[in-house]
Coordinates of C-alpha atoms and ligand atoms in Angstrom, one line a residue:
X1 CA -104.1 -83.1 217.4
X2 CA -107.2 -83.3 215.1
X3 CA -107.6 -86.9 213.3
X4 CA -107.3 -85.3 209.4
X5 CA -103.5 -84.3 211.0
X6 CA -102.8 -88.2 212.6
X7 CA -101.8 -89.3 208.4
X8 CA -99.3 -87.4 208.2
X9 CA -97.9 -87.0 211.8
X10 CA -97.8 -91.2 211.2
X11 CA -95.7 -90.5 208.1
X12 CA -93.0 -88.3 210.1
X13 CA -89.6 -89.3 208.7
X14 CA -87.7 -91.0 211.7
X15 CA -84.4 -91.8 212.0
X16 CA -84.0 -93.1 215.6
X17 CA -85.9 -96.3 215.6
X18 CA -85.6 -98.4 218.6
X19 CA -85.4 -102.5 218.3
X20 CA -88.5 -102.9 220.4
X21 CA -90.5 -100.7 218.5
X22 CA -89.5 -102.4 215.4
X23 CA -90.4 -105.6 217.2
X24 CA -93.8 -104.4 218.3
X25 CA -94.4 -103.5 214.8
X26 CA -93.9 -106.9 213.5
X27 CA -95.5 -108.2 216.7
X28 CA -99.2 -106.6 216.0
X29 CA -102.4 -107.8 214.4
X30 CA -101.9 -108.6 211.1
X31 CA -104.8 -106.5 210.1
X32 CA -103.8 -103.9 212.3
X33 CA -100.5 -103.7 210.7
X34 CA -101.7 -103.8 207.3
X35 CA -104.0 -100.5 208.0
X36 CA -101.2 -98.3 209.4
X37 CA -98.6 -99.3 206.8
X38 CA -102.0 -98.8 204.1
X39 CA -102.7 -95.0 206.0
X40 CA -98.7 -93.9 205.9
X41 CA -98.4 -95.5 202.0
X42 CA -101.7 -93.2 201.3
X43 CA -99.6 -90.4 202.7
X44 CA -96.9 -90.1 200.8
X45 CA -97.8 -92.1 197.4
X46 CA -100.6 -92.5 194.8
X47 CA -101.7 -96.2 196.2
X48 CA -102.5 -97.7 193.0
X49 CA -99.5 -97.3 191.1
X50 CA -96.1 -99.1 190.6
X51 CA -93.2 -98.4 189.7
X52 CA -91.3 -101.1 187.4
X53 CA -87.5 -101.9 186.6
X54 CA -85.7 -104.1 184.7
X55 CA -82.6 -105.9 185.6
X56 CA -80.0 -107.2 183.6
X57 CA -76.8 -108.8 184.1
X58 CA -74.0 -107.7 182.5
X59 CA -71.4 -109.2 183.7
X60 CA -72.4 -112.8 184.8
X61 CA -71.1 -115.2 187.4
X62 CA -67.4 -116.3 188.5
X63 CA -67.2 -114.0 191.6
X64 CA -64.9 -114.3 194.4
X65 CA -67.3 -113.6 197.1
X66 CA -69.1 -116.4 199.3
X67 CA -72.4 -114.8 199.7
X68 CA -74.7 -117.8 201.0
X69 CA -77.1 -117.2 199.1
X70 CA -75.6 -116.6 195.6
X71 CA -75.1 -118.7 192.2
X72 CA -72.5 -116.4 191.0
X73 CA -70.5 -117.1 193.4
X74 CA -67.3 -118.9 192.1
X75 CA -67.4 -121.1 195.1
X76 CA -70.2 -122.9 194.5
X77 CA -71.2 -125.1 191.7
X78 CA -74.6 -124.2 190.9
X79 CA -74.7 -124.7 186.9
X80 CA -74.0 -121.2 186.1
X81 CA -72.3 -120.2 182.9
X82 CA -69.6 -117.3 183.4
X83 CA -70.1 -114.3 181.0
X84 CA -67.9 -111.2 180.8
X85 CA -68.5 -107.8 180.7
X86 CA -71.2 -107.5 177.8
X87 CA -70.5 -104.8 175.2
X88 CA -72.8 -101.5 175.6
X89 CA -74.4 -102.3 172.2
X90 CA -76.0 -105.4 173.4
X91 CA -77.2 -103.8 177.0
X92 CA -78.6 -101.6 174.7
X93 CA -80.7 -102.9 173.0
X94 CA -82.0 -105.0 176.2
X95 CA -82.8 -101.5 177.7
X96 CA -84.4 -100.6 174.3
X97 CA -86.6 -103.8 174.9
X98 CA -87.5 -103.5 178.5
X99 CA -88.5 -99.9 177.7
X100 CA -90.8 -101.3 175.1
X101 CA -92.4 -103.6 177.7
X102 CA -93.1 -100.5 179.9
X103 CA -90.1 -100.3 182.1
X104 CA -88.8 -96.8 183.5
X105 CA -86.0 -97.7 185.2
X106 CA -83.0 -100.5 183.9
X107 CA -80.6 -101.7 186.4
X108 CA -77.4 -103.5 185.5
X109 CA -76.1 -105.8 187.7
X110 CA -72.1 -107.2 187.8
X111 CA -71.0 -110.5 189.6
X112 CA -67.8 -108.2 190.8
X113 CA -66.8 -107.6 194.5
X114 CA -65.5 -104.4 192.9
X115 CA -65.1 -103.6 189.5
X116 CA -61.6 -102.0 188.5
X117 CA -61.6 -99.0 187.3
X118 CA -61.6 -100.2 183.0
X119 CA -64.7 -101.8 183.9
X120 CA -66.7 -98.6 184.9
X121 CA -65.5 -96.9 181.9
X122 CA -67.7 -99.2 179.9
X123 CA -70.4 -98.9 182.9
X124 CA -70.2 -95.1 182.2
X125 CA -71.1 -95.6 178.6
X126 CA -73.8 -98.5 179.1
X127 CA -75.5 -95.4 182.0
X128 CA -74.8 -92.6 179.5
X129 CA -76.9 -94.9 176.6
X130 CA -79.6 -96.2 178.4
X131 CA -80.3 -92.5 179.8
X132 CA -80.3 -91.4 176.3
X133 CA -83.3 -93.4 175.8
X134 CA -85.1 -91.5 178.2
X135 CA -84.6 -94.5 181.0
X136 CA -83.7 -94.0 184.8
X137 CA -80.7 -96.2 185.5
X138 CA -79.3 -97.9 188.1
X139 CA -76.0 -100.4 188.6
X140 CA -74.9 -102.9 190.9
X141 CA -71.4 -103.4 190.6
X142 CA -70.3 -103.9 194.7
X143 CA -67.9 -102.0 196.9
X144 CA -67.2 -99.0 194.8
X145 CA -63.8 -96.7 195.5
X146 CA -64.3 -92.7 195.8
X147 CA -62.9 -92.1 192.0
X148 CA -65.4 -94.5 190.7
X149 CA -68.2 -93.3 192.3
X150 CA -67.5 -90.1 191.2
X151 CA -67.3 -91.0 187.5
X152 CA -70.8 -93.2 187.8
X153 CA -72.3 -89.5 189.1
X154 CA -70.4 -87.4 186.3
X155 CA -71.9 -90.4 184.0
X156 CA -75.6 -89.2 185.1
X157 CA -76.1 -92.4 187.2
X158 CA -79.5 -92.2 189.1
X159 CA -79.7 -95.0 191.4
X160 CA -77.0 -97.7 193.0
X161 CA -78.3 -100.9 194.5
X162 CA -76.3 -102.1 197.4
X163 CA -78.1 -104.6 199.6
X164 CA -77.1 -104.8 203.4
X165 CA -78.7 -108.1 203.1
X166 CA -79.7 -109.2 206.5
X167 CA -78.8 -107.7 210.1
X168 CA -74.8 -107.5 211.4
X169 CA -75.7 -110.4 213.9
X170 CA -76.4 -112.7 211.6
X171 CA -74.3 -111.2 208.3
X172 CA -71.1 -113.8 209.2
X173 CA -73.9 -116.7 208.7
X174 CA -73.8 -115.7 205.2
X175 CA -71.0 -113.9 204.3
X176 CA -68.0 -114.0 204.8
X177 CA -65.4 -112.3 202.5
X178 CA -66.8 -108.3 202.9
X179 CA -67.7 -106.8 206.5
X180 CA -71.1 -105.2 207.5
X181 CA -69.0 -101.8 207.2
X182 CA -67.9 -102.4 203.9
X183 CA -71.1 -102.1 202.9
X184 CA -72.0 -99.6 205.2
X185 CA -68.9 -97.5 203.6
X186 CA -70.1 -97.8 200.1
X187 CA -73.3 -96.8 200.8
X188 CA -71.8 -93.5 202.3
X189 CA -69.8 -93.0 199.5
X190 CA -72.7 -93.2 197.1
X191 CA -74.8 -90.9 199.4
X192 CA -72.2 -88.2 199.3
X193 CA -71.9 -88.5 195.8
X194 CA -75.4 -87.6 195.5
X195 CA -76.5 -90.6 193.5
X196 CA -80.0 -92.2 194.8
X197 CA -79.4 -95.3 197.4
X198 CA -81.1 -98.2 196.5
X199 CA -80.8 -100.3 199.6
X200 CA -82.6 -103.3 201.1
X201 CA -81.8 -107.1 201.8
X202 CA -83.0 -110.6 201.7
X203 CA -85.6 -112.5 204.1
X204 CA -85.9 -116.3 204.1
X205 CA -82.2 -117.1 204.5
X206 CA -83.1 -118.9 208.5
X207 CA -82.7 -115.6 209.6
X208 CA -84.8 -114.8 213.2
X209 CA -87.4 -112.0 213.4
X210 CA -84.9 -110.1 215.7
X211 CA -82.6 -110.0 212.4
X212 CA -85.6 -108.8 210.2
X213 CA -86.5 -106.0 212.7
X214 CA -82.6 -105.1 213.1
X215 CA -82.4 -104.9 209.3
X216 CA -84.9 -102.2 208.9
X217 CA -83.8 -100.6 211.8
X218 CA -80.3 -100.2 210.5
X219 CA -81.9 -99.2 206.7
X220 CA -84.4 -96.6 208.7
X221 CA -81.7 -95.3 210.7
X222 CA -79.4 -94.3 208.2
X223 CA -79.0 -90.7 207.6
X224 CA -81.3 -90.8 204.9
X225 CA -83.8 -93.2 204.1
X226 CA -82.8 -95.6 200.8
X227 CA -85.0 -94.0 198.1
X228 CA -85.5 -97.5 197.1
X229 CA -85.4 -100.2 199.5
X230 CA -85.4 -103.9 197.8
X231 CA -87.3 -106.8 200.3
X232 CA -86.2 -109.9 198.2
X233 CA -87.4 -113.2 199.1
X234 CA -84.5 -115.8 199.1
X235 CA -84.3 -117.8 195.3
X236 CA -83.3 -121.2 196.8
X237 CA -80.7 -121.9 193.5
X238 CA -79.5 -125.7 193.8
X239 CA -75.9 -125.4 194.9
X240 CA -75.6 -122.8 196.8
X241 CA -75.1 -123.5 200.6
X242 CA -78.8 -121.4 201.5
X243 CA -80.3 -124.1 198.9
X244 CA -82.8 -126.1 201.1
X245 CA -83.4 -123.4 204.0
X246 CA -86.7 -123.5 205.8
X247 CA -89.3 -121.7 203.6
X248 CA -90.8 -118.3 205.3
X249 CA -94.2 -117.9 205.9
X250 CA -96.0 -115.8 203.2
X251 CA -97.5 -113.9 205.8
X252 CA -94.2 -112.7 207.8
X253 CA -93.1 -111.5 203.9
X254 CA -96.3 -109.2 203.9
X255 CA -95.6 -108.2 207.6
X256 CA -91.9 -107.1 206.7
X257 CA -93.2 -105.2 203.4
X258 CA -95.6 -103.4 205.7
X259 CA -92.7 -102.6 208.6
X260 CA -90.5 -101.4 205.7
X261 CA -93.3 -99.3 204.6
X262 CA -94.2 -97.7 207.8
X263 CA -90.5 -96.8 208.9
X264 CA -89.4 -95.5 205.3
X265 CA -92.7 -93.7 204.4
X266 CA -91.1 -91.7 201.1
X267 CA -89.2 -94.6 199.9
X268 CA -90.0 -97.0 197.5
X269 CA -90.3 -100.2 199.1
X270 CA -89.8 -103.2 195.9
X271 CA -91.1 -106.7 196.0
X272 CA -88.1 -108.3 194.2
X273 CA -86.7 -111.9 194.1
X274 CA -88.9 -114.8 194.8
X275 CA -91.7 -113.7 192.8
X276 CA -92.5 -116.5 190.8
X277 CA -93.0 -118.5 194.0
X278 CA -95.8 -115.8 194.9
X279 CA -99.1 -116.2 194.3
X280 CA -101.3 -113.3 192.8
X281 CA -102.9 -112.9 196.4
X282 CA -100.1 -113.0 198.2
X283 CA -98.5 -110.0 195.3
X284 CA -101.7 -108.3 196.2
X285 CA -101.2 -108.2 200.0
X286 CA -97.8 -107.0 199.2
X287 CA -99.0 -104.1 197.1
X288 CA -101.4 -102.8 200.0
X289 CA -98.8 -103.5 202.2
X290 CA -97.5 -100.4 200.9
X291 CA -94.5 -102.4 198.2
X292 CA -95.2 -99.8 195.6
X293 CA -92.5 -101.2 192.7
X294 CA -91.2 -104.4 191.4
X295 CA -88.7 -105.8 189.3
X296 CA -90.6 -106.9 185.7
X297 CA -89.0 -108.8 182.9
X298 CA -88.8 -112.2 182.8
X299 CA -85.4 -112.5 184.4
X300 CA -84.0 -111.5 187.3
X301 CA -79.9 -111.3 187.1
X302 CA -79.8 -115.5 186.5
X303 CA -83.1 -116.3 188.0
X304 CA -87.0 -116.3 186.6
X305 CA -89.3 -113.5 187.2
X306 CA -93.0 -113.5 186.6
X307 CA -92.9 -113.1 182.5
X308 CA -94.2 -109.3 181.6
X309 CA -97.8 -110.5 180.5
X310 CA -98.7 -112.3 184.1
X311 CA -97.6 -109.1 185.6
X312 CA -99.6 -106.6 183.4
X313 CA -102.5 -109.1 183.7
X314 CA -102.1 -108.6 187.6
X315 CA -102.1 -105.1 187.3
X316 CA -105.2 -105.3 185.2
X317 CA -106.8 -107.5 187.9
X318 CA -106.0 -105.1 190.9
X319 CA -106.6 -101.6 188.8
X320 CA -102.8 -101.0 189.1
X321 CA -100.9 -98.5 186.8
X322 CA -97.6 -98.9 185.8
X323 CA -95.1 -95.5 186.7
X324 CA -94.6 -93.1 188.6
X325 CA -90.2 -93.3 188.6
X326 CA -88.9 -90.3 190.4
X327 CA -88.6 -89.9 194.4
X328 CA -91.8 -88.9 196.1
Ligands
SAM401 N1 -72.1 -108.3 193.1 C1 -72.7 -107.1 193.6 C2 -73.0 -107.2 195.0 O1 -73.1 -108.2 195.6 O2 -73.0 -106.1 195.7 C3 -74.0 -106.8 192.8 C4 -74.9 -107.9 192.4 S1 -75.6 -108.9 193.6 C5 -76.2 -110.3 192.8 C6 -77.1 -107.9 194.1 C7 -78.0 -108.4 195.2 O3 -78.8 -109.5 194.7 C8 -77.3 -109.1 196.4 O4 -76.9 -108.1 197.3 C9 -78.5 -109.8 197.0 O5 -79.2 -109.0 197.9 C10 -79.4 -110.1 195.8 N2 -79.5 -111.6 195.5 C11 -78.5 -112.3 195.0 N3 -78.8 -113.6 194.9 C12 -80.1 -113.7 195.5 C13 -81.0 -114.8 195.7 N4 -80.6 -116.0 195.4 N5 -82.2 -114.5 196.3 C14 -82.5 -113.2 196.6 N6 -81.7 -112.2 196.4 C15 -80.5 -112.4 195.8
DTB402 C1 -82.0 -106.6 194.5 O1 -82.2 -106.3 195.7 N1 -82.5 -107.7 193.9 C2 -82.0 -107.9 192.6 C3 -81.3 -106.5 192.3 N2 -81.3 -105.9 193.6 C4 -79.9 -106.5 191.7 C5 -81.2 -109.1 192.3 C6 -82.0 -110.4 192.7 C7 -81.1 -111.5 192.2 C8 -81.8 -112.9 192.4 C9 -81.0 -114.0 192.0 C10 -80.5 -114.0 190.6 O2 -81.4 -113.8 189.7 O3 -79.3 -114.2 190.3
SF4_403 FE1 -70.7 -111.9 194.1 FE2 -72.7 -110.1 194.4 FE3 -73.2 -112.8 194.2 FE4 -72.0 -111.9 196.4 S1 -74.1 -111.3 195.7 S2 -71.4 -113.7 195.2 S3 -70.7 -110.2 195.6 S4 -72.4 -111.5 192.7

């Protein structure tokens, strides 16, 4: 095997990761690590450009799940003010603007365990509108039945976000009201629909490095690799019960970025939540960690984001283009 053919050989798409080999990835020299996940990003992707999307969140808090980590959870009492389903004028014209701002993609997010079936009627229009204006779109709406999923797909629906959130040892710690394999079930669904999976959890939650490593593994070992895989930083919201968790080292962020990189090498791996607790450098690390998109806009679902400005003056600073939407 000549060198010029080691790149891509390290870029092999692999779907029988074993736990120590995740481990050892996460266990090596930080500058090591950051060159191999650096040599498979340079693969597979153009390794100065991002791709952005904008969240919104139409349909806002009162949910009757007890996700640990969540304000919209009706259980907890977190400040939160309860908004219904918004009409598809108004998500409109917030597409309309995040478009404006640069955004490719707009993702609509729904405090629902799972929305009824009236609900995705309007969902259909809000996708069928925001495609119009030549947007990729994405929903989050939780566990979705067979019919539904079908009528997101017939809608033109590109992407659906549905985080595993940590690994199945140390899910229970966190959530209690849906199983592992209920989310392990939608995500089948929504793979055999042929809608793109946009799949990835949350680090920071007191979680071990075991559970990091056996979240990936799980994510990498999937059938197919999420074409999007979210690594969100836990948003400590006062009120919930994850509020006042140990803070995670910056640096065991980066080193998770760069495992998800390395196992998934086509996928888009996104820095999301817990931005605006990251410093530029730290962004920066991220970014040649191989995190190649990011969610932009100055709100996340019910949480701040890095306003539009400080991110396209980051991008300035680091010689980072905004784009690039599709699947590599
Ligand atoms: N209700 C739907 C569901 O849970 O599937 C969709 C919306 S839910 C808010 C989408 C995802 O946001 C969650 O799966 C979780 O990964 C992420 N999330 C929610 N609150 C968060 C927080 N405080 N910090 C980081 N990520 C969070
Ligand atoms: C994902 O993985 N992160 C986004 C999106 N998918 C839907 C949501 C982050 C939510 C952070 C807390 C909030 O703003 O409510
Ligand atoms: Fe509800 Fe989703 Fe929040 Fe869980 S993460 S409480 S399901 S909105």
């Amino acid at each position: 095997m000549s060198a010029s053919q080691k790149p891509l050989e390290s870029a092999a798409l692999r779907h029988d990761w074993q736990l120590h080999e995740v481990e050892a990835l996460f266990g090596m020299p930080f500058n090591d690590l950051i060159f191999q996940a650096q040599t498979v990003h340079r693969t597979c992707f153009d390794p100065n450009e991002v791709q952005v999307s904008s969240l919104l969140s139409i349909k806002t808090g009162s949910c009757s799940e007890d996700c640990g980590y969540c304000p919209q959870s009706a259980r907890y009492d977190s400040d939160l003010a309860p908004e219904a389903l918004m009409p598809v004028d108004a998500v409109l014209q917030a597409a309309q603007r995040a478009k404006a701002e640069g955004a490719s993609r707009f993702c609509m997010g729904a405090a629902w365990r799972s929305p009824k079936d009236r609900d995705i009627e309007r969902v259909v229009e809000m996708v069928k509108g925001v495609k119009a204006l030549g947007m990729e779109t994405c929903v989050t709406l939780g566990m979705l039945t067979d019919k539904q999923t079908q009528a997101l797909k017939e809608g033109g629906l590109d992407y659906y976000n549905h985080n595993l959130d940590t690994s199945e040892d140390y899910y229970s710690e966190i959530i209690t009201t849906r199983t592992y394999q209920d989310r392990l079930d939608t995500l089948e669904r929504v793979r055999d629909a042929g809608i793109n999976v946009c799949c990835g959890g949350i680090v920071g939650m007191g979680e071990s490095e075991t559970d990091r490593a056996k979240l990936l593994l799980q994510l990498a070992n999937l059938p197919k690799h999420p074409e999007s895989v979210p690594i969100n930083m836990l948003v400590q919201v006062q009120g919930t019960p994850l509020h006042g968790t140990e803070t995670l080292d910056p640096i065991v962020f980066v080193r998770t970025v760069a495992v998800a990189r390395i196992m998934m090498p086509q996928s888009r791996v996104r820095l999301s939540a817990g931005r605006t607790q990251m410093s530029d450098e730290m962004q920066a690390l991220c970014f040649l960690a191989g995190a190649n998109s990011i969610f932009y806009g100055d709100k996340l679902l019910t949480t701040d984001n890095p306003m539009t400005n400080q991110d396209k003056q980051l991008f300035a600073r680091l010689g980072v283009r905004m784009g690039g939407s599709s699947y590599a």
